[in-house]
XYZ file of C-alpha atoms in Angstrom:
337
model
C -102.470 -24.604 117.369
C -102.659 -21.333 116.317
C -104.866 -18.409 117.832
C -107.766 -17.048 115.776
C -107.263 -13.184 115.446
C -109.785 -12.535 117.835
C -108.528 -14.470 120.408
C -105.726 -13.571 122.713
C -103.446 -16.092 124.983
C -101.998 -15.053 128.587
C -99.737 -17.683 130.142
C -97.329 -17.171 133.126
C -94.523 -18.607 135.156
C -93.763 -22.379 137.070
C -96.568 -24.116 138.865
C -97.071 -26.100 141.174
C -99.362 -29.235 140.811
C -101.734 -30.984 143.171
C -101.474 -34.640 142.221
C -103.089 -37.297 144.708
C -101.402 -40.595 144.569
C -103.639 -43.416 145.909
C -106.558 -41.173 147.118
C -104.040 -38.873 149.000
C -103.063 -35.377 147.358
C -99.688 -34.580 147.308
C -97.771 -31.463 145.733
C -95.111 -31.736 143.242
C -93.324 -29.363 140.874
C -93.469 -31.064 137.266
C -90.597 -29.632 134.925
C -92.747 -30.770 131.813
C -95.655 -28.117 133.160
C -93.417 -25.535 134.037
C -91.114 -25.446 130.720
C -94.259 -25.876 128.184
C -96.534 -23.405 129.899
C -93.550 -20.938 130.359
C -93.252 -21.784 126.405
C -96.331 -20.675 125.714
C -95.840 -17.544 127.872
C -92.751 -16.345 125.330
C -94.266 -17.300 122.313
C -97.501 -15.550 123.062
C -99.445 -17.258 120.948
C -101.079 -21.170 122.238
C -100.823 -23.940 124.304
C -97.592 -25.716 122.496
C -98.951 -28.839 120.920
C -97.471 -31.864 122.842
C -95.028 -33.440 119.934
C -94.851 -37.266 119.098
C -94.956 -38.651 115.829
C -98.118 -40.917 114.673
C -101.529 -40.572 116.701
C -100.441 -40.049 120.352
C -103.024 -41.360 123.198
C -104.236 -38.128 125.217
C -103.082 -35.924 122.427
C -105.247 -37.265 119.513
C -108.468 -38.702 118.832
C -107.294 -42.304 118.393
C -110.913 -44.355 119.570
C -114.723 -44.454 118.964
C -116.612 -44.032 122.499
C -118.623 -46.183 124.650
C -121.347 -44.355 126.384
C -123.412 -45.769 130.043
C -125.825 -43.625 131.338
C -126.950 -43.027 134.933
C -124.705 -44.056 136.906
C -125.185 -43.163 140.744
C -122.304 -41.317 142.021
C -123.722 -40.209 145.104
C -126.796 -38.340 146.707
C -127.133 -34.955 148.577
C -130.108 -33.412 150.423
C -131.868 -30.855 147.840
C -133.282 -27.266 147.975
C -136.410 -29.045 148.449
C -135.276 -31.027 151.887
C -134.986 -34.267 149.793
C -132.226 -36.786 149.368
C -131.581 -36.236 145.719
C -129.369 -39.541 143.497
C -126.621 -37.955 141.955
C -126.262 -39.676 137.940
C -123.330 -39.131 135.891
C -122.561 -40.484 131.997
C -119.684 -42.431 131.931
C -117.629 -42.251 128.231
C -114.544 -44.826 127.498
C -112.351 -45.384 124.589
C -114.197 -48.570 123.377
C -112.177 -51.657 123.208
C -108.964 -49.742 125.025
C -106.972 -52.642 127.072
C -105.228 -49.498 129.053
C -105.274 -49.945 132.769
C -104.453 -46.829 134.039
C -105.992 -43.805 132.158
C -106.156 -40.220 132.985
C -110.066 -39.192 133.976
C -112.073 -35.606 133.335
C -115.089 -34.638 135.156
C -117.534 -32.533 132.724
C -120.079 -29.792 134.621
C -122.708 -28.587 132.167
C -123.793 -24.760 132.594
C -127.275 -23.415 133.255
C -127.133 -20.613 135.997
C -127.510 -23.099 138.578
C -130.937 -23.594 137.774
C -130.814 -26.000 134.489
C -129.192 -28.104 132.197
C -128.446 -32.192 132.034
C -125.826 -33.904 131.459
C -126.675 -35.409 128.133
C -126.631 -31.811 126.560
C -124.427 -28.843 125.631
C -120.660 -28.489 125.306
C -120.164 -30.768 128.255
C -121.589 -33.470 126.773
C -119.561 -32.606 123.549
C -116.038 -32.675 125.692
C -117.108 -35.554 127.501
C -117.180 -37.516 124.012
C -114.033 -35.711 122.813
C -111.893 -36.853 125.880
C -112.809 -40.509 126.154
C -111.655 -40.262 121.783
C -108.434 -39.057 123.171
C -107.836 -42.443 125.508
C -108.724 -40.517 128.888
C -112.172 -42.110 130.916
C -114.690 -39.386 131.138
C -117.951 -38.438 133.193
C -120.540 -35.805 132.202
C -122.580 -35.537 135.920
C -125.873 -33.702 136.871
C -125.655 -31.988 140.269
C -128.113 -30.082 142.110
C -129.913 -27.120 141.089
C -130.192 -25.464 144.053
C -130.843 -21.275 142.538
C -134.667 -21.903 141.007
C -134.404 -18.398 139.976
C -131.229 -18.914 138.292
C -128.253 -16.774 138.613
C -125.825 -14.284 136.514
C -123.075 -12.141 137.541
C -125.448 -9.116 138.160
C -127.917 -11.407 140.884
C -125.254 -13.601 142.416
C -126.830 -13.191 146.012
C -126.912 -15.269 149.027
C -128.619 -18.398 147.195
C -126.338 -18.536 144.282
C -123.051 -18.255 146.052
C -124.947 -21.540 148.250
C -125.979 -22.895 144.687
C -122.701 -23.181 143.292
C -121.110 -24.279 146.670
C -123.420 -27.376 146.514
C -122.205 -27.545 142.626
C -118.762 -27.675 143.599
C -119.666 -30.528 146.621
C -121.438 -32.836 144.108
C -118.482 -32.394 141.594
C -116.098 -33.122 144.228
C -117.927 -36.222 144.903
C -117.659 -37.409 141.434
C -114.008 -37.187 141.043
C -113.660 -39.198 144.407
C -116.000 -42.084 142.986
C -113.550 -42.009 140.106
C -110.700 -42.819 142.387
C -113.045 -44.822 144.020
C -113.892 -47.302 140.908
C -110.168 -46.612 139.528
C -109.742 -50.046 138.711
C -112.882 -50.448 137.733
C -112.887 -48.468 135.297
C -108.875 -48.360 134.328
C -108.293 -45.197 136.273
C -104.888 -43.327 136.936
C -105.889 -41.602 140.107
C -103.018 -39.441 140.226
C -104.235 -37.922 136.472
C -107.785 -35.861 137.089
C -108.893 -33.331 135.694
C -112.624 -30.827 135.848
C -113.899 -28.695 133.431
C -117.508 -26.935 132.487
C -119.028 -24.149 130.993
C -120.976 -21.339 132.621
C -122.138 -22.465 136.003
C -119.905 -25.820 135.130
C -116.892 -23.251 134.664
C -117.744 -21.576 138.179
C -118.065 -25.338 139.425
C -114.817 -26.544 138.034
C -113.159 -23.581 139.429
C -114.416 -23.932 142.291
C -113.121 -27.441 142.608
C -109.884 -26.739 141.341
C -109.421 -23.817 143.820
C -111.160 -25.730 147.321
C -109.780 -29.274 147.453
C -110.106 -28.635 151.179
C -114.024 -27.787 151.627
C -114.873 -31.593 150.590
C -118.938 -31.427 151.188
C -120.468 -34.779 152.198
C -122.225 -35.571 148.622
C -120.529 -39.359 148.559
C -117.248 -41.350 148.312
C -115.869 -40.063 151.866
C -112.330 -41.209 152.175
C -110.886 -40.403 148.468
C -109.187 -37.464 147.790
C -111.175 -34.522 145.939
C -108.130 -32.748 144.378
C -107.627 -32.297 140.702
C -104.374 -31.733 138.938
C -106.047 -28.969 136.462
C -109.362 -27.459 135.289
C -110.658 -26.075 132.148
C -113.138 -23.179 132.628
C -115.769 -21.701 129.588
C -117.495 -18.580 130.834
C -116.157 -19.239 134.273
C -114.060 -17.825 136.684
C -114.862 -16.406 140.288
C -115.599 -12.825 141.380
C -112.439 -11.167 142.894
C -110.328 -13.860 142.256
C -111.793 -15.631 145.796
C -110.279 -18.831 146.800
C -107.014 -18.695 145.022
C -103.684 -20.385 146.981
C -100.515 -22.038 146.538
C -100.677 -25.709 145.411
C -104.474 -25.537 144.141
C -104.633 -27.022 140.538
C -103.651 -25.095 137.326
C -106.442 -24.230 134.937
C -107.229 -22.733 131.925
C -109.861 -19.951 131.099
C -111.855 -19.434 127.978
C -114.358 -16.451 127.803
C -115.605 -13.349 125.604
C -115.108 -9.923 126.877
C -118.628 -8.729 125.782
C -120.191 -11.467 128.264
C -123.450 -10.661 129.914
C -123.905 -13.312 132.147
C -120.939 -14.240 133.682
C -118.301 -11.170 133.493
C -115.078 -11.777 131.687
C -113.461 -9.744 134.938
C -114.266 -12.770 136.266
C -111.740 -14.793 134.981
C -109.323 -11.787 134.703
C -109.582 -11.695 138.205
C -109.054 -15.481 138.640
C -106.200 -15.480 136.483
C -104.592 -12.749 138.050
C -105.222 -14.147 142.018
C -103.599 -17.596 140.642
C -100.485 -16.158 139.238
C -100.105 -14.189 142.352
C -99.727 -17.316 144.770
C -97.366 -19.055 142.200
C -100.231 -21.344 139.585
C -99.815 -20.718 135.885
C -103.333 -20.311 134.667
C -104.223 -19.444 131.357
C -106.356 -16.788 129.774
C -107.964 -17.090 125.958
C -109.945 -14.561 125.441
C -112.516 -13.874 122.473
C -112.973 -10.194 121.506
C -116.586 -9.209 121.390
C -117.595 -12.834 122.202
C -120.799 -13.128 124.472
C -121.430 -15.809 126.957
C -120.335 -19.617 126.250
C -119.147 -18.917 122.768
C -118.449 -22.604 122.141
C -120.533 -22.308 118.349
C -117.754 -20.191 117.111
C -114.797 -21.048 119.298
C -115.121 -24.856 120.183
C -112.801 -26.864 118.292
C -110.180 -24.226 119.755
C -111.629 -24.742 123.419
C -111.399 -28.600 122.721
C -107.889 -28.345 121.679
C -106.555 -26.423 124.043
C -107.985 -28.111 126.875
C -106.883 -31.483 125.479
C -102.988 -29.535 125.392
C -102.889 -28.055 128.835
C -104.304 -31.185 130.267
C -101.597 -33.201 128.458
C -98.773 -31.010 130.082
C -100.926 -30.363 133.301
C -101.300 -33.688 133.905
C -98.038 -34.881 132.880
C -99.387 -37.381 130.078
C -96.531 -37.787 128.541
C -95.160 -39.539 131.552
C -98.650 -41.685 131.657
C -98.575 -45.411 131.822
C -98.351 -46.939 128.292
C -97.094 -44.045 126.801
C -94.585 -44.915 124.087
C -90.983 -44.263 125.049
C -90.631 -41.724 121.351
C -93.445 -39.757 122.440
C -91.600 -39.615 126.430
C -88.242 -38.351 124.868
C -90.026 -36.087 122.433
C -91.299 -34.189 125.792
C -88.288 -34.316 127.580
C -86.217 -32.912 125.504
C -88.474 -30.100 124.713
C -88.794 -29.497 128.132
C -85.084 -29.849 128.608
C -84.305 -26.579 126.180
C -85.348 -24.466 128.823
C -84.200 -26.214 132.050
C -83.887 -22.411 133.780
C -88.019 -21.795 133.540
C -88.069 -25.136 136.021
C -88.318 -24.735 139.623
C-alpha cells in the first residue's frame, strides 16, 4: 500500500517481541518482524504488504462476521465506589473451522469520559479483523474522568482514568487467553488497538505488561505482541522499555486534543530501548482522522499485525504463503538480530 501525499511513514531497526506462550510471556526476536519492518524503513514509503497469492487468512478479508454482544469479561470498582460488569462484543469469521486464530482487543476513544463499544472506528476494526480470520473484541471499560480529558487538562484524574483504561483492557486480553479454546484462540498471537483515549489505552497496554490491575482473569498473561494506536501515544514517551510490544502510530499534526508530540515522543522513547514502532502521520489532520484516512489505518494495521505477530507462521497457514515470507525475509538476513 502506498502512502497518500499527505501522509508520511517512519519505521526503524530489529525488535524484539513479547509473545506469551500458554498464558506466560516470553521474549523472542522474530526475523520475519525485523527484515519487513527494516523494509519498510529503506523504502520509506508503507508497511510492505505481506505477499501470497489468492486471498490469504490475516492478510485479506476472506469471511462475513458473526457478532455476540455483552459478554462479561470482568468487573472493577467504579469512580462511583461501585462494582461495575465489564461487557465486551465478541466478532468471529462465521463458519471458520480454524482452531487457533490470532485475537485483537478494540478500545473505543472518548476522553475517558464516553463512548461504547458498539460505535466509532473501534467498532469498525473490530468487524474488519474478524473478516480477516483473526477473533476480535470491541470492550467498554470504565469512565473514570466525568469531566473528560485532552492533552491540555490531563491532571491527576485523567492520568488515574486511563490507568483504570489500561487495567480493564488488560483484563480482556487475559479472558481471551482464558476462553482460547473456546473461542479458537492462538494465545501466543494478541494484539490491542484504539483510537483517542483507546490509542492512550492500547499504548498503555502495550508499554505496562507488568502493572496487571485486578479487573478479572488473574493468572493469564496480559502481554500483547503489538498495538495499533489512532490519536494516541503518551506524553514524554513514559513507560517505554526493552521487550514491550511493537506498535504502530497513526495521528495528524494539527491535533487539538491529543498532541501529535505525543506519539513523536512515543515513537522516539521505543526506538531508543530497541522496539520498531511506526509513525504515519497526516499533515494538517485534526484529531481521529479516521473519515479521511481509514481504509489506510485499516490496512496498515492489518500489515504490521501480520508481520508483528508472525502470521505467516500461524497455524493453518498455507505452506506458499510461509515460503513467500521467508524468502522475502531471507533477502535481507543482515537487518536480523
Amino acid at each position: 500500500m502506498s502512502t497518500s501525499p499527505s501522509a508520511t511513514t517512519e519505521g526503524s531497526r530489529a525488535p524484539d517481541v513479547r509473545r506469551a506462550r500458554g498464558g506466560r510471556p516470553t521474549r523472542l526476536v522474530t526475523a520475519a518482524v525485523a527484515a519487513v519492518l527494516s523494509i519498510v524503513l529503506l523504502a520509506g514509503c508503507a508497511i510492505v504488504r505481506p505477499p501470497g497469492d489468492g486471498q490469504l487468512r490475516y492478510r485479506d478479508e476472506i469471511s462475513s462476521v458473526t457478532r455476540t454482544n455483552d459478554l462479561q469479561y470482568g468487573s472493577a470498582v467504579n469512580k462511583a465506589g461501585d462494582t461495575e460488569a465489564l461487557k465486551l462484543d465478541l466478532y468471529q469469521p462465521t463458519g471458520d473451522t480454524e482452531t487457533k486464530r490470532p485475537a485483537v482487543v478494540w478500545v473505543h476513544g472518548g476522553g475517558f469520559a464516553s463512548g461504547d463499544k458498539g460505535s466509532g472506528p473501534s467498532q469498525i476494526l473490530a468487524n474488519r479483523f474478524a473478516k480477516l480470520g483473526y477473533v476480535a473484541v470491541s470492550i467498554n471499560y470504565r469512565l473514570s474522568a466525568p469531566g473528560g480529558c485532552t492533552g491540555s487538562n490531563a491532571g491527576a484524574d485523567c492520568v488515574a482514568a486511563s490507568f483504570d483504561a489500561q487495567h480493564d483492557a488488560q483484563a480482556a486480553v487475559r479472558w481471551l487467553r482464558k476462553n482460547a479454546d473456546t473461542y479458537g484462540i492462538d494465545a501466543s498471537r494478541i494484539a490491542i488497538g484504539g483510537e483517542s483515549a483507546g490509542g492512550i489505552t492500547a499504548t498503555l497496554v502495550g508499554l505496562r505488561s507488568n502493572d496487571a490491575g485486578d479487573s478479572g482473569n488473574p493468572g493469564f498473561s496480559q502481554a500483547v505482541a503489538a498495538f495499533s494506536s489512532i490519536s494516541g501515544g503518551l506524553p514524554g514517551g513514559i513507560f517505554a522499555d526493552h521487550g514491550d510490544a511493537n506498535g504502530i502510530f497513526f495521528h495528524g499534526t494539527a491535533d487539538t486534543v491529543v498532541p501529535y508530540q505525543w506519539s513523536v515522543d512515543t515513537v522516539k522513547a521505543m526506538r531508543g530501548v530497541g522496539l520498531v514502532p511506526f509513525l504515519e502521520r497526516y499533515d494538517g489532520a485534526g484529531h481521529v482522522p479516521f473519515a479521511q484516512h481509514g481504509e489506510e489505518m485499516f490496512t496498515d494495521s492489518d500489515y504490521y499485525f501480520y508481520w508483528a505477530l508472525d502470521l505467516a507462521h500461524a497455524h493453518g497457514q498455507p505452506v506458499d504463503a510461509t515460503k513467500a515470507a521467508e524468502r522475502m525475509t531471507a533477502k535481507f538476513p543482515q537487518l536480523a538480530r
